[in-house]
Amino acid sequence: MRLAPSSKPIPAVRAMILAAGRGERMRPLTDHTPKPLLQVRGKPLMQWPLDALLRAGISDIVINTAWLGEQIEEYYGPMPSVSSEPPLGSGERTGFRYSSEERDFGYALETAGGIARALPMLAPREQDVFWVAAGDIFAPEFPFVRETAQQFAASGKLAHLWLVPNPPHNPKGDFALGSDGLALNEAPEGSTRHTFSAIALYRRQFFEPPWCTVLPGNPQGTAAPLAPLLRKAIEAGQVSAELYRGTWIDVGTPERLAQLNADE
């Protein structure tokens, strides 16, 4: 991440795991089990990003849920654990918190709507920078480094995205990477776009006016996608990015899930 370092420390950064999707492409596996709880190499799919966050010392984590979300809340409960087993214990550590979209509104709020809904828990005014990672990606070695968040906070940008080489199911990619470290909507001549990994750092202001039209805290339950917001902020030069070349798999179909388990 090529951003100016800052000597000013920032408070402990919080994180959000996106776990509210229906998992349509995963049916029939997701008819009775939420996609984030499908087993990957002996533990739930969403446990992989959770473990990476917890290893990095990030234990204040918000999880948004919708489809069969009660199963996720029942499985994990309020206490985090770097383990393939359901968390059990005395509750001495900071716990997971849930933004239960199905219970609150009866439907999922999509990515931007879901983040906006969780914003009061996720980014209090004294700390406006936070991580977001999808609960259906396999990136077991991704480094959620505190210094990276601190550099992002010092940059003044609204978002920092991790891009990955394009997988076969997304050959045209999503965003390009400029030589200055800024994300681009279109690739310059001679280069290519890359796929958004669904891992990013965001600033609270990105989910407030004028960038986001959803009311802060999303009390009305507005469903809103993330891509239009990102494209608008990228056009304004407010989004940085970098290429991640570690293990990354979008576990989006039963075939990809089976292959990942077969390669164990």
mmCIF file with all atom_site columns, N, CA and C in Angstrom, residues 68-138:
data_model
loop_
_atom_site.group_PDB
_atom_site.id
_atom_site.type_symbol
_atom_site.label_atom_id
_atom_site.label_alt_id
_atom_site.label_comp_id
_atom_site.label_asym_id
_atom_site.label_entity_id
_atom_site.label_seq_id
_atom_site.pdbx_PDB_ins_code
_atom_site.Cartn_x
_atom_site.Cartn_y
_atom_site.Cartn_z
_atom_site.occupancy
_atom_site.B_iso_or_equiv
_atom_site.pdbx_formal_charge
_atom_site.auth_seq_id
_atom_site.auth_comp_id
_atom_site.auth_asym_id
_atom_site.auth_atom_id
_atom_site.pdbx_PDB_model_num
ATOM 1   N N  . LEU A 1 68  ? -31.419 -17.166 6.739  1.00 0.00 ? 68  LEU A N  1
ATOM 2   C CA . LEU A 1 68  ? -31.072 -18.148 7.767  1.00 0.00 ? 68  LEU A CA 1
ATOM 3   C C  . LEU A 1 68  ? -30.042 -17.598 8.758  1.00 0.00 ? 68  LEU A C  1
ATOM 4   N N  . GLY A 1 69  ? -30.117 -16.283 8.977  1.00 0.00 ? 69  GLY A N  1
ATOM 5   C CA . GLY A 1 69  ? -29.135 -15.639 9.835  1.00 0.00 ? 69  GLY A CA 1
ATOM 6   C C  . GLY A 1 69  ? -29.141 -16.130 11.259 1.00 0.00 ? 69  GLY A C  1
ATOM 7   N N  . GLU A 1 70  ? -30.273 -16.643 11.716 1.00 0.00 ? 70  GLU A N  1
ATOM 8   C CA . GLU A 1 70  ? -30.329 -17.139 13.090 1.00 0.00 ? 70  GLU A CA 1
ATOM 9   C C  . GLU A 1 70  ? -29.373 -18.309 13.291 1.00 0.00 ? 70  GLU A C  1
ATOM 10  N N  . GLN A 1 71  ? -29.097 -19.062 12.208 1.00 0.00 ? 71  GLN A N  1
ATOM 11  C CA . GLN A 1 71  ? -28.148 -20.166 12.328 1.00 0.00 ? 71  GLN A CA 1
ATOM 12  C C  . GLN A 1 71  ? -26.737 -19.644 12.593 1.00 0.00 ? 71  GLN A C  1
ATOM 13  N N  . ILE A 1 72  ? -26.377 -18.542 11.932 1.00 0.00 ? 72  ILE A N  1
ATOM 14  C CA . ILE A 1 72  ? -25.054 -17.955 12.132 1.00 0.00 ? 72  ILE A CA 1
ATOM 15  C C  . ILE A 1 72  ? -24.925 -17.434 13.556 1.00 0.00 ? 72  ILE A C  1
ATOM 16  N N  . GLU A 1 73  ? -25.951 -16.734 14.020 1.00 0.00 ? 73  GLU A N  1
ATOM 17  C CA . GLU A 1 73  ? -25.898 -16.176 15.368 1.00 0.00 ? 73  GLU A CA 1
ATOM 18  C C  . GLU A 1 73  ? -25.889 -17.277 16.428 1.00 0.00 ? 73  GLU A C  1
ATOM 19  N N  . GLU A 1 74  ? -26.601 -18.355 16.167 1.00 0.00 ? 74  GLU A N  1
ATOM 20  C CA . GLU A 1 74  ? -26.613 -19.475 17.105 1.00 0.00 ? 74  GLU A CA 1
ATOM 21  C C  . GLU A 1 74  ? -25.272 -20.185 17.116 1.00 0.00 ? 74  GLU A C  1
ATOM 22  N N  . TYR A 1 75  ? -24.671 -20.334 15.944 1.00 0.00 ? 75  TYR A N  1
ATOM 23  C CA . TYR A 1 75  ? -23.398 -21.053 15.850 1.00 0.00 ? 75  TYR A CA 1
ATOM 24  C C  . TYR A 1 75  ? -22.274 -20.298 16.558 1.00 0.00 ? 75  TYR A C  1
ATOM 25  N N  . TYR A 1 76  ? -22.177 -19.003 16.278 1.00 0.00 ? 76  TYR A N  1
ATOM 26  C CA . TYR A 1 76  ? -21.053 -18.231 16.803 1.00 0.00 ? 76  TYR A CA 1
ATOM 27  C C  . TYR A 1 76  ? -21.311 -17.609 18.163 1.00 0.00 ? 76  TYR A C  1
ATOM 28  N N  . GLY A 1 77  ? -22.523 -17.218 18.425 1.00 0.00 ? 77  GLY A N  1
ATOM 29  C CA . GLY A 1 77  ? -22.761 -16.561 19.697 1.00 0.00 ? 77  GLY A CA 1
ATOM 30  C C  . GLY A 1 77  ? -21.974 -15.267 19.805 1.00 0.00 ? 77  GLY A C  1
ATOM 31  N N  . PRO A 1 78  ? -21.766 -14.779 21.026 1.00 0.00 ? 78  PRO A N  1
ATOM 32  C CA . PRO A 1 78  ? -21.159 -13.472 21.181 1.00 0.00 ? 78  PRO A CA 1
ATOM 33  C C  . PRO A 1 78  ? -19.652 -13.440 21.348 1.00 0.00 ? 78  PRO A C  1
ATOM 34  N N  . MET A 1 79  ? -18.987 -14.603 21.414 1.00 0.00 ? 79  MET A N  1
ATOM 35  C CA . MET A 1 79  ? -17.563 -14.572 21.737 1.00 0.00 ? 79  MET A CA 1
ATOM 36  C C  . MET A 1 79  ? -16.716 -15.092 20.594 1.00 0.00 ? 79  MET A C  1
ATOM 37  N N  . PRO A 1 80  ? -15.693 -14.332 20.132 1.00 0.00 ? 80  PRO A N  1
ATOM 38  C CA . PRO A 1 80  ? -14.853 -14.788 19.027 1.00 0.00 ? 80  PRO A CA 1
ATOM 39  C C  . PRO A 1 80  ? -13.860 -15.852 19.462 1.00 0.00 ? 80  PRO A C  1
ATOM 40  N N  . SER A 1 81  ? -13.455 -16.665 18.485 1.00 0.00 ? 81  SER A N  1
ATOM 41  C CA . SER A 1 81  ? -12.480 -17.710 18.779 1.00 0.00 ? 81  SER A CA 1
ATOM 42  C C  . SER A 1 81  ? -11.750 -18.081 17.504 1.00 0.00 ? 81  SER A C  1
ATOM 43  N N  . VAL A 1 82  ? -10.427 -18.157 17.530 1.00 0.00 ? 82  VAL A N  1
ATOM 44  C CA . VAL A 1 82  ? -9.663  -18.639 16.387 1.00 0.00 ? 82  VAL A CA 1
ATOM 45  C C  . VAL A 1 82  ? -9.687  -20.153 16.441 1.00 0.00 ? 82  VAL A C  1
ATOM 46  N N  . SER A 1 83  ? -10.742 -20.727 15.885 1.00 0.00 ? 83  SER A N  1
ATOM 47  C CA . SER A 1 83  ? -10.977 -22.156 16.047 1.00 0.00 ? 83  SER A CA 1
ATOM 48  C C  . SER A 1 83  ? -11.975 -22.623 15.019 1.00 0.00 ? 83  SER A C  1
ATOM 49  N N  . SER A 1 84  ? -11.906 -23.906 14.691 1.00 0.00 ? 84  SER A N  1
ATOM 50  C CA . SER A 1 84  ? -12.909 -24.469 13.800 1.00 0.00 ? 84  SER A CA 1
ATOM 51  C C  . SER A 1 84  ? -14.161 -24.869 14.564 1.00 0.00 ? 84  SER A C  1
ATOM 52  N N  . GLU A 1 85  ? -14.100 -24.759 15.895 1.00 0.00 ? 85  GLU A N  1
ATOM 53  C CA . GLU A 1 85  ? -15.239 -25.156 16.722 1.00 0.00 ? 85  GLU A CA 1
ATOM 54  C C  . GLU A 1 85  ? -16.084 -23.944 17.076 1.00 0.00 ? 85  GLU A C  1
ATOM 55  N N  . PRO A 1 86  ? -17.362 -24.112 17.360 1.00 0.00 ? 86  PRO A N  1
ATOM 56  C CA . PRO A 1 86  ? -18.188 -22.995 17.822 1.00 0.00 ? 86  PRO A CA 1
ATOM 57  C C  . PRO A 1 86  ? -17.597 -22.385 19.082 1.00 0.00 ? 86  PRO A C  1
ATOM 58  N N  . PRO A 1 87  ? -17.579 -21.050 19.193 1.00 0.00 ? 87  PRO A N  1
ATOM 59  C CA . PRO A 1 87  ? -17.004 -20.414 20.368 1.00 0.00 ? 87  PRO A CA 1
ATOM 60  C C  . PRO A 1 87  ? -17.746 -20.788 21.652 1.00 0.00 ? 87  PRO A C  1
ATOM 61  N N  . LEU A 1 88  ? -17.005 -21.193 22.635 1.00 0.00 ? 88  LEU A N  1
ATOM 62  C CA . LEU A 1 88  ? -17.579 -21.519 23.936 1.00 0.00 ? 88  LEU A CA 1
ATOM 63  C C  . LEU A 1 88  ? -16.681 -20.910 25.007 1.00 0.00 ? 88  LEU A C  1
ATOM 64  N N  . GLY A 1 89  ? -17.222 -20.565 26.157 1.00 0.00 ? 89  GLY A N  1
ATOM 65  C CA . GLY A 1 89  ? -16.366 -20.066 27.215 1.00 0.00 ? 89  GLY A CA 1
ATOM 66  C C  . GLY A 1 89  ? -17.076 -19.082 28.102 1.00 0.00 ? 89  GLY A C  1
ATOM 67  N N  . SER A 1 90  ? -16.276 -18.288 28.808 1.00 0.00 ? 90  SER A N  1
ATOM 68  C CA . SER A 1 90  ? -16.824 -17.413 29.845 1.00 0.00 ? 90  SER A CA 1
ATOM 69  C C  . SER A 1 90  ? -17.262 -16.060 29.325 1.00 0.00 ? 90  SER A C  1
ATOM 70  N N  . GLY A 1 91  ? -16.966 -15.745 28.064 1.00 0.00 ? 91  GLY A N  1
ATOM 71  C CA . GLY A 1 91  ? -17.378 -14.459 27.521 1.00 0.00 ? 91  GLY A CA 1
ATOM 72  C C  . GLY A 1 91  ? -16.487 -13.313 27.935 1.00 0.00 ? 91  GLY A C  1
ATOM 73  N N  . GLU A 1 92  ? -15.224 -13.588 28.301 1.00 0.00 ? 92  GLU A N  1
ATOM 74  C CA . GLU A 1 92  ? -14.332 -12.536 28.770 1.00 0.00 ? 92  GLU A CA 1
ATOM 75  C C  . GLU A 1 92  ? -13.838 -11.664 27.620 1.00 0.00 ? 92  GLU A C  1
ATOM 76  N N  . ARG A 1 93  ? -13.798 -12.176 26.405 1.00 0.00 ? 93  ARG A N  1
ATOM 77  C CA . ARG A 1 93  ? -13.273 -11.420 25.275 1.00 0.00 ? 93  ARG A CA 1
ATOM 78  C C  . ARG A 1 93  ? -14.386 -10.624 24.601 1.00 0.00 ? 93  ARG A C  1
ATOM 79  N N  . THR A 1 94  ? -13.946 -9.574  23.851 1.00 0.00 ? 94  THR A N  1
ATOM 80  C CA . THR A 1 94  ? -14.911 -8.782  23.093 1.00 0.00 ? 94  THR A CA 1
ATOM 81  C C  . THR A 1 94  ? -15.649 -9.684  22.115 1.00 0.00 ? 94  THR A C  1
ATOM 82  N N  . GLY A 1 95  ? -16.951 -9.514  22.006 1.00 0.00 ? 95  GLY A N  1
ATOM 83  C CA . GLY A 1 95  ? -17.752 -10.440 21.225 1.00 0.00 ? 95  GLY A CA 1
ATOM 84  C C  . GLY A 1 95  ? -18.145 -9.927  19.865 1.00 0.00 ? 95  GLY A C  1
ATOM 85  N N  . PHE A 1 96  ? -18.630 -10.843 19.042 1.00 0.00 ? 96  PHE A N  1
ATOM 86  C CA . PHE A 1 96  ? -19.214 -10.475 17.766 1.00 0.00 ? 96  PHE A CA 1
ATOM 87  C C  . PHE A 1 96  ? -20.517 -9.720  18.016 1.00 0.00 ? 96  PHE A C  1
ATOM 88  N N  . ARG A 1 97  ? -20.818 -8.828  17.111 1.00 0.00 ? 97  ARG A N  1
ATOM 89  C CA . ARG A 1 97  ? -22.106 -8.141  17.132 1.00 0.00 ? 97  ARG A CA 1
ATOM 90  C C  . ARG A 1 97  ? -22.769 -8.372  15.787 1.00 0.00 ? 97  ARG A C  1
ATOM 91  N N  . TYR A 1 98  ? -24.088 -8.382  15.787 1.00 0.00 ? 98  TYR A N  1
ATOM 92  C CA . TYR A 1 98  ? -24.837 -8.751  14.588 1.00 0.00 ? 98  TYR A CA 1
ATOM 93  C C  . TYR A 1 98  ? -25.744 -7.619  14.133 1.00 0.00 ? 98  TYR A C  1
ATOM 94  N N  . SER A 1 99  ? -25.789 -7.449  12.825 1.00 0.00 ? 99  SER A N  1
ATOM 95  C CA . SER A 1 99  ? -26.765 -6.566  12.191 1.00 0.00 ? 99  SER A CA 1
ATOM 96  C C  . SER A 1 99  ? -27.739 -7.493  11.469 1.00 0.00 ? 99  SER A C  1
ATOM 97  N N  . SER A 1 100 ? -28.870 -7.753  12.092 1.00 0.00 ? 100 SER A N  1
ATOM 98  C CA . SER A 1 100 ? -29.793 -8.792  11.635 1.00 0.00 ? 100 SER A CA 1
ATOM 99  C C  . SER A 1 100 ? -30.826 -8.194  10.683 1.00 0.00 ? 100 SER A C  1
ATOM 100 N N  . GLU A 1 101 ? -30.507 -8.179  9.402  1.00 0.00 ? 101 GLU A N  1
ATOM 101 C CA . GLU A 1 101 ? -31.346 -7.510  8.413  1.00 0.00 ? 101 GLU A CA 1
ATOM 102 C C  . GLU A 1 101 ? -32.679 -8.220  8.201  1.00 0.00 ? 101 GLU A C  1
ATOM 103 N N  . GLU A 1 102 ? -32.673 -9.519  8.231  1.00 0.00 ? 102 GLU A N  1
ATOM 104 C CA . GLU A 1 102 ? -33.913 -10.277 8.068  1.00 0.00 ? 102 GLU A CA 1
ATOM 105 C C  . GLU A 1 102 ? -34.870 -10.002 9.223  1.00 0.00 ? 102 GLU A C  1
ATOM 106 N N  . ARG A 1 103 ? -34.336 -10.000 10.424 1.00 0.00 ? 103 ARG A N  1
ATOM 107 C CA . ARG A 1 103 ? -35.177 -9.745  11.588 1.00 0.00 ? 103 ARG A CA 1
ATOM 108 C C  . ARG A 1 103 ? -35.687 -8.299  11.602 1.00 0.00 ? 103 ARG A C  1
ATOM 109 N N  . ASP A 1 104 ? -34.841 -7.362  11.194 1.00 0.00 ? 104 ASP A N  1
ATOM 110 C CA . ASP A 1 104 ? -35.220 -5.947  11.236 1.00 0.00 ? 104 ASP A CA 1
ATOM 111 C C  . ASP A 1 104 ? -36.149 -5.534  10.094 1.00 0.00 ? 104 ASP A C  1
ATOM 112 N N  . PHE A 1 105 ? -35.923 -6.113  8.893  1.00 0.00 ? 105 PHE A N  1
ATOM 113 C CA . PHE A 1 105 ? -36.651 -5.634  7.712  1.00 0.00 ? 105 PHE A CA 1
ATOM 114 C C  . PHE A 1 105 ? -37.311 -6.733  6.885  1.00 0.00 ? 105 PHE A C  1
ATOM 115 N N  . GLY A 1 106 ? -36.903 -7.975  7.095  1.00 0.00 ? 106 GLY A N  1
ATOM 116 C CA . GLY A 1 106 ? -37.487 -9.061  6.322  1.00 0.00 ? 106 GLY A CA 1
ATOM 117 C C  . GLY A 1 106 ? -36.770 -9.362  5.032  1.00 0.00 ? 106 GLY A C  1
ATOM 118 N N  . TYR A 1 107 ? -35.617 -8.724  4.786  1.00 0.00 ? 107 TYR A N  1
ATOM 119 C CA . TYR A 1 107 ? -34.872 -8.945  3.545  1.00 0.00 ? 107 TYR A CA 1
ATOM 120 C C  . TYR A 1 107 ? -33.442 -8.442  3.740  1.00 0.00 ? 107 TYR A C  1
ATOM 121 N N  . ALA A 1 108 ? -32.556 -8.863  2.829  1.00 0.00 ? 108 ALA A N  1
ATOM 122 C CA . ALA A 1 108 ? -31.166 -8.408  2.863  1.00 0.00 ? 108 ALA A CA 1
ATOM 123 C C  . ALA A 1 108 ? -31.059 -7.027  2.224  1.00 0.00 ? 108 ALA A C  1
ATOM 124 N N  . LEU A 1 109 ? -30.122 -6.238  2.711  1.00 0.00 ? 109 LEU A N  1
ATOM 125 C CA . LEU A 1 109 ? -29.997 -4.838  2.300  1.00 0.00 ? 109 LEU A CA 1
ATOM 126 C C  . LEU A 1 109 ? -28.950 -4.609  1.218  1.00 0.00 ? 109 LEU A C  1
ATOM 127 N N  . GLU A 1 110 ? -28.388 -5.670  0.642  1.00 0.00 ? 110 GLU A N  1
ATOM 128 C CA . GLU A 1 110 ? -27.272 -5.586  -0.295 1.00 0.00 ? 110 GLU A CA 1
ATOM 129 C C  . GLU A 1 110 ? -26.050 -4.984  0.408  1.00 0.00 ? 110 GLU A C  1
ATOM 130 N N  . THR A 1 111 ? -24.939 -4.879  -0.311 1.00 0.00 ? 111 THR A N  1
ATOM 131 C CA . THR A 1 111 ? -23.679 -4.566  0.364  1.00 0.00 ? 111 THR A CA 1
ATOM 132 C C  . THR A 1 111 ? -23.641 -3.158  0.955  1.00 0.00 ? 111 THR A C  1
ATOM 133 N N  . ALA A 1 112 ? -23.902 -2.135  0.149  1.00 0.00 ? 112 ALA A N  1
ATOM 134 C CA . ALA A 1 112 ? -23.840 -0.762  0.665  1.00 0.00 ? 112 ALA A CA 1
ATOM 135 C C  . ALA A 1 112 ? -24.921 -0.523  1.707  1.00 0.00 ? 112 ALA A C  1
ATOM 136 N N  . GLY A 1 113 ? -26.117 -1.034  1.459  1.00 0.00 ? 113 GLY A N  1
ATOM 137 C CA . GLY A 1 113 ? -27.192 -0.876  2.435  1.00 0.00 ? 113 GLY A CA 1
ATOM 138 C C  . GLY A 1 113 ? -26.880 -1.558  3.744  1.00 0.00 ? 113 GLY A C  1
ATOM 139 N N  . GLY A 1 114 ? -26.253 -2.734  3.659  1.00 0.00 ? 114 GLY A N  1
ATOM 140 C CA . GLY A 1 114 ? -25.902 -3.467  4.864  1.00 0.00 ? 114 GLY A CA 1
ATOM 141 C C  . GLY A 1 114 ? -24.802 -2.787  5.669  1.00 0.00 ? 114 GLY A C  1
ATOM 142 N N  . ILE A 1 115 ? -23.792 -2.256  4.971  1.00 0.00 ? 115 ILE A N  1
ATOM 143 C CA . ILE A 1 115 ? -22.723 -1.539  5.672  1.00 0.00 ? 115 ILE A CA 1
ATOM 144 C C  . ILE A 1 115 ? -23.276 -0.274  6.319  1.00 0.00 ? 115 ILE A C  1
ATOM 145 N N  . ALA A 1 116 ? -24.126 0.463   5.582  1.00 0.00 ? 116 ALA A N  1
ATOM 146 C CA . ALA A 1 116 ? -24.719 1.672   6.132  1.00 0.00 ? 116 ALA A CA 1
ATOM 147 C C  . ALA A 1 116 ? -25.546 1.352   7.378  1.00 0.00 ? 116 ALA A C  1
ATOM 148 N N  . ARG A 1 117 ? -26.257 0.243   7.351  1.00 0.00 ? 117 ARG A N  1
ATOM 149 C CA . ARG A 1 117 ? -27.066 -0.164  8.510  1.00 0.00 ? 117 ARG A CA 1
ATOM 150 C C  . ARG A 1 117 ? -26.188 -0.413  9.730  1.00 0.00 ? 117 ARG A C  1
ATOM 151 N N  . ALA A 1 118 ? -25.039 -1.046  9.513  1.00 0.00 ? 118 ALA A N  1
ATOM 152 C CA . ALA A 1 118 ? -24.150 -1.425  10.620 1.00 0.00 ? 118 ALA A CA 1
ATOM 153 C C  . ALA A 1 118 ? -23.230 -0.295  11.058 1.00 0.00 ? 118 ALA A C  1
ATOM 154 N N  . LEU A 1 119 ? -23.250 0.829   10.367 1.00 0.00 ? 119 LEU A N  1
ATOM 155 C CA . LEU A 1 119 ? -22.288 1.904   10.597 1.00 0.00 ? 119 LEU A CA 1
ATOM 156 C C  . LEU A 1 119 ? -22.201 2.375   12.051 1.00 0.00 ? 119 LEU A C  1
ATOM 157 N N  . PRO A 1 120 ? -23.317 2.559   12.759 1.00 0.00 ? 120 PRO A N  1
ATOM 158 C CA . PRO A 1 120 ? -23.190 3.003   14.153 1.00 0.00 ? 120 PRO A CA 1
ATOM 159 C C  . PRO A 1 120 ? -22.383 2.054   15.037 1.00 0.00 ? 120 PRO A C  1
ATOM 160 N N  . MET A 1 121 ? -22.459 0.744   14.774 1.00 0.00 ? 121 MET A N  1
ATOM 161 C CA . MET A 1 121 ? -21.663 -0.219  15.525 1.00 0.00 ? 121 MET A CA 1
ATOM 162 C C  . MET A 1 121 ? -20.238 -0.290  15.006 1.00 0.00 ? 121 MET A C  1
ATOM 163 N N  . LEU A 1 122 ? -20.093 -0.076  13.718 1.00 0.00 ? 122 LEU A N  1
ATOM 164 C CA . LEU A 1 122 ? -18.835 -0.352  13.028 1.00 0.00 ? 122 LEU A CA 1
ATOM 165 C C  . LEU A 1 122 ? -17.847 0.793   13.096 1.00 0.00 ? 122 LEU A C  1
ATOM 166 N N  . ALA A 1 123 ? -18.335 2.013   13.031 1.00 0.00 ? 123 ALA A N  1
ATOM 167 C CA . ALA A 1 123 ? -17.437 3.158   12.925 1.00 0.00 ? 123 ALA A CA 1
ATOM 168 C C  . ALA A 1 123 ? -17.936 4.325   13.762 1.00 0.00 ? 123 ALA A C  1
ATOM 169 N N  . PRO A 1 124 ? -17.705 4.277   15.065 1.00 0.00 ? 124 PRO A N  1
ATOM 170 C CA . PRO A 1 124 ? -18.043 5.438   15.885 1.00 0.00 ? 124 PRO A CA 1
ATOM 171 C C  . PRO A 1 124 ? -17.200 6.628   15.473 1.00 0.00 ? 124 PRO A C  1
ATOM 172 N N  . ARG A 1 125 ? -17.615 7.799   15.834 1.00 0.00 ? 125 ARG A N  1
ATOM 173 C CA . ARG A 1 125 ? -16.963 9.011   15.346 1.00 0.00 ? 125 ARG A CA 1
ATOM 174 C C  . ARG A 1 125 ? -15.481 9.071   15.678 1.00 0.00 ? 125 ARG A C  1
ATOM 175 N N  . GLU A 1 126 ? -15.088 8.495   16.822 1.00 0.00 ? 126 GLU A N  1
ATOM 176 C CA . GLU A 1 126 ? -13.675 8.574   17.185 1.00 0.00 ? 126 GLU A CA 1
ATOM 177 C C  . GLU A 1 126 ? -12.811 7.643   16.344 1.00 0.00 ? 126 GLU A C  1
ATOM 178 N N  . GLN A 1 127 ? -13.431 6.759   15.578 1.00 0.00 ? 127 GLN A N  1
ATOM 179 C CA . GLN A 1 127 ? -12.666 5.856   14.719 1.00 0.00 ? 127 GLN A CA 1
ATOM 180 C C  . GLN A 1 127 ? -13.471 5.588   13.466 1.00 0.00 ? 127 GLN A C  1
ATOM 181 N N  . ASP A 1 128 ? -13.138 6.275   12.375 1.00 0.00 ? 128 ASP A N  1
ATOM 182 C CA . ASP A 1 128 ? -13.992 6.190   11.197 1.00 0.00 ? 128 ASP A CA 1
ATOM 183 C C  . ASP A 1 128 ? -13.472 5.236   10.136 1.00 0.00 ? 128 ASP A C  1
ATOM 184 N N  . VAL A 1 129 ? -12.390 4.507   10.413 1.00 0.00 ? 129 VAL A N  1
ATOM 185 C CA . VAL A 1 129 ? -11.814 3.572   9.446  1.00 0.00 ? 129 VAL A CA 1
ATOM 186 C C  . VAL A 1 129 ? -12.123 2.144   9.882  1.00 0.00 ? 129 VAL A C  1
ATOM 187 N N  . PHE A 1 130 ? -12.526 1.298   8.924  1.00 0.00 ? 130 PHE A N  1
ATOM 188 C CA . PHE A 1 130 ? -12.858 -0.084  9.270  1.00 0.00 ? 130 PHE A CA 1
ATOM 189 C C  . PHE A 1 130 ? -12.613 -1.005  8.078  1.00 0.00 ? 130 PHE A C  1
ATOM 190 N N  . TRP A 1 131 ? -12.413 -2.283  8.385  1.00 0.00 ? 131 TRP A N  1
ATOM 191 C CA . TRP A 1 131 ? -12.265 -3.336  7.376  1.00 0.00 ? 131 TRP A CA 1
ATOM 192 C C  . TRP A 1 131 ? -13.631 -3.907  7.015  1.00 0.00 ? 131 TRP A C  1
ATOM 193 N N  . VAL A 1 132 ? -13.770 -4.351  5.779  1.00 0.00 ? 132 VAL A N  1
ATOM 194 C CA . VAL A 1 132 ? -14.924 -5.161  5.375  1.00 0.00 ? 132 VAL A CA 1
ATOM 195 C C  . VAL A 1 132 ? -14.399 -6.325  4.531  1.00 0.00 ? 132 VAL A C  1
ATOM 196 N N  . ALA A 1 133 ? -14.888 -7.517  4.813  1.00 0.00 ? 133 ALA A N  1
ATOM 197 C CA . ALA A 1 133 ? -14.530 -8.696  4.021  1.00 0.00 ? 133 ALA A CA 1
ATOM 198 C C  . ALA A 1 133 ? -15.771 -9.546  3.821  1.00 0.00 ? 133 ALA A C  1
ATOM 199 N N  . ALA A 1 134 ? -15.902 -10.110 2.651  1.00 0.00 ? 134 ALA A N  1
ATOM 200 C CA . ALA A 1 134 ? -17.022 -11.001 2.369  1.00 0.00 ? 134 ALA A CA 1
ATOM 201 C C  . ALA A 1 134 ? -16.840 -12.317 3.110  1.00 0.00 ? 134 ALA A C  1
ATOM 202 N N  . GLY A 1 135 ? -17.946 -12.869 3.585  1.00 0.00 ? 135 GLY A N  1
ATOM 203 C CA . GLY A 1 135 ? -17.897 -14.132 4.309  1.00 0.00 ? 135 GLY A CA 1
ATOM 204 C C  . GLY A 1 135 ? -17.893 -15.352 3.415  1.00 0.00 ? 135 GLY A C  1
ATOM 205 N N  . ASP A 1 136 ? -17.824 -15.147 2.086  1.00 0.00 ? 136 ASP A N  1
ATOM 206 C CA . ASP A 1 136 ? -17.839 -16.290 1.163  1.00 0.00 ? 136 ASP A CA 1
ATOM 207 C C  . ASP A 1 136 ? -16.599 -16.342 0.286  1.00 0.00 ? 136 ASP A C  1
ATOM 208 N N  . ILE A 1 137 ? -15.481 -15.776 0.777  1.00 0.00 ? 137 ILE A N  1
ATOM 209 C CA . ILE A 1 137 ? -14.227 -15.877 0.039  1.00 0.00 ? 137 ILE A CA 1
ATOM 210 C C  . ILE A 1 137 ? -13.230 -16.684 0.861  1.00 0.00 ? 137 ILE A C  1
ATOM 211 N N  . PHE A 1 138 ? -12.329 -17.346 0.174  1.00 0.00 ? 138 PHE A N  1
ATOM 212 C CA . PHE A 1 138 ? -11.291 -18.143 0.807  1.00 0.00 ? 138 PHE A CA 1
ATOM 213 C C  . PHE A 1 138 ? -9.961  -17.449 0.542  1.00 0.00 ? 138 PHE A C  1
#
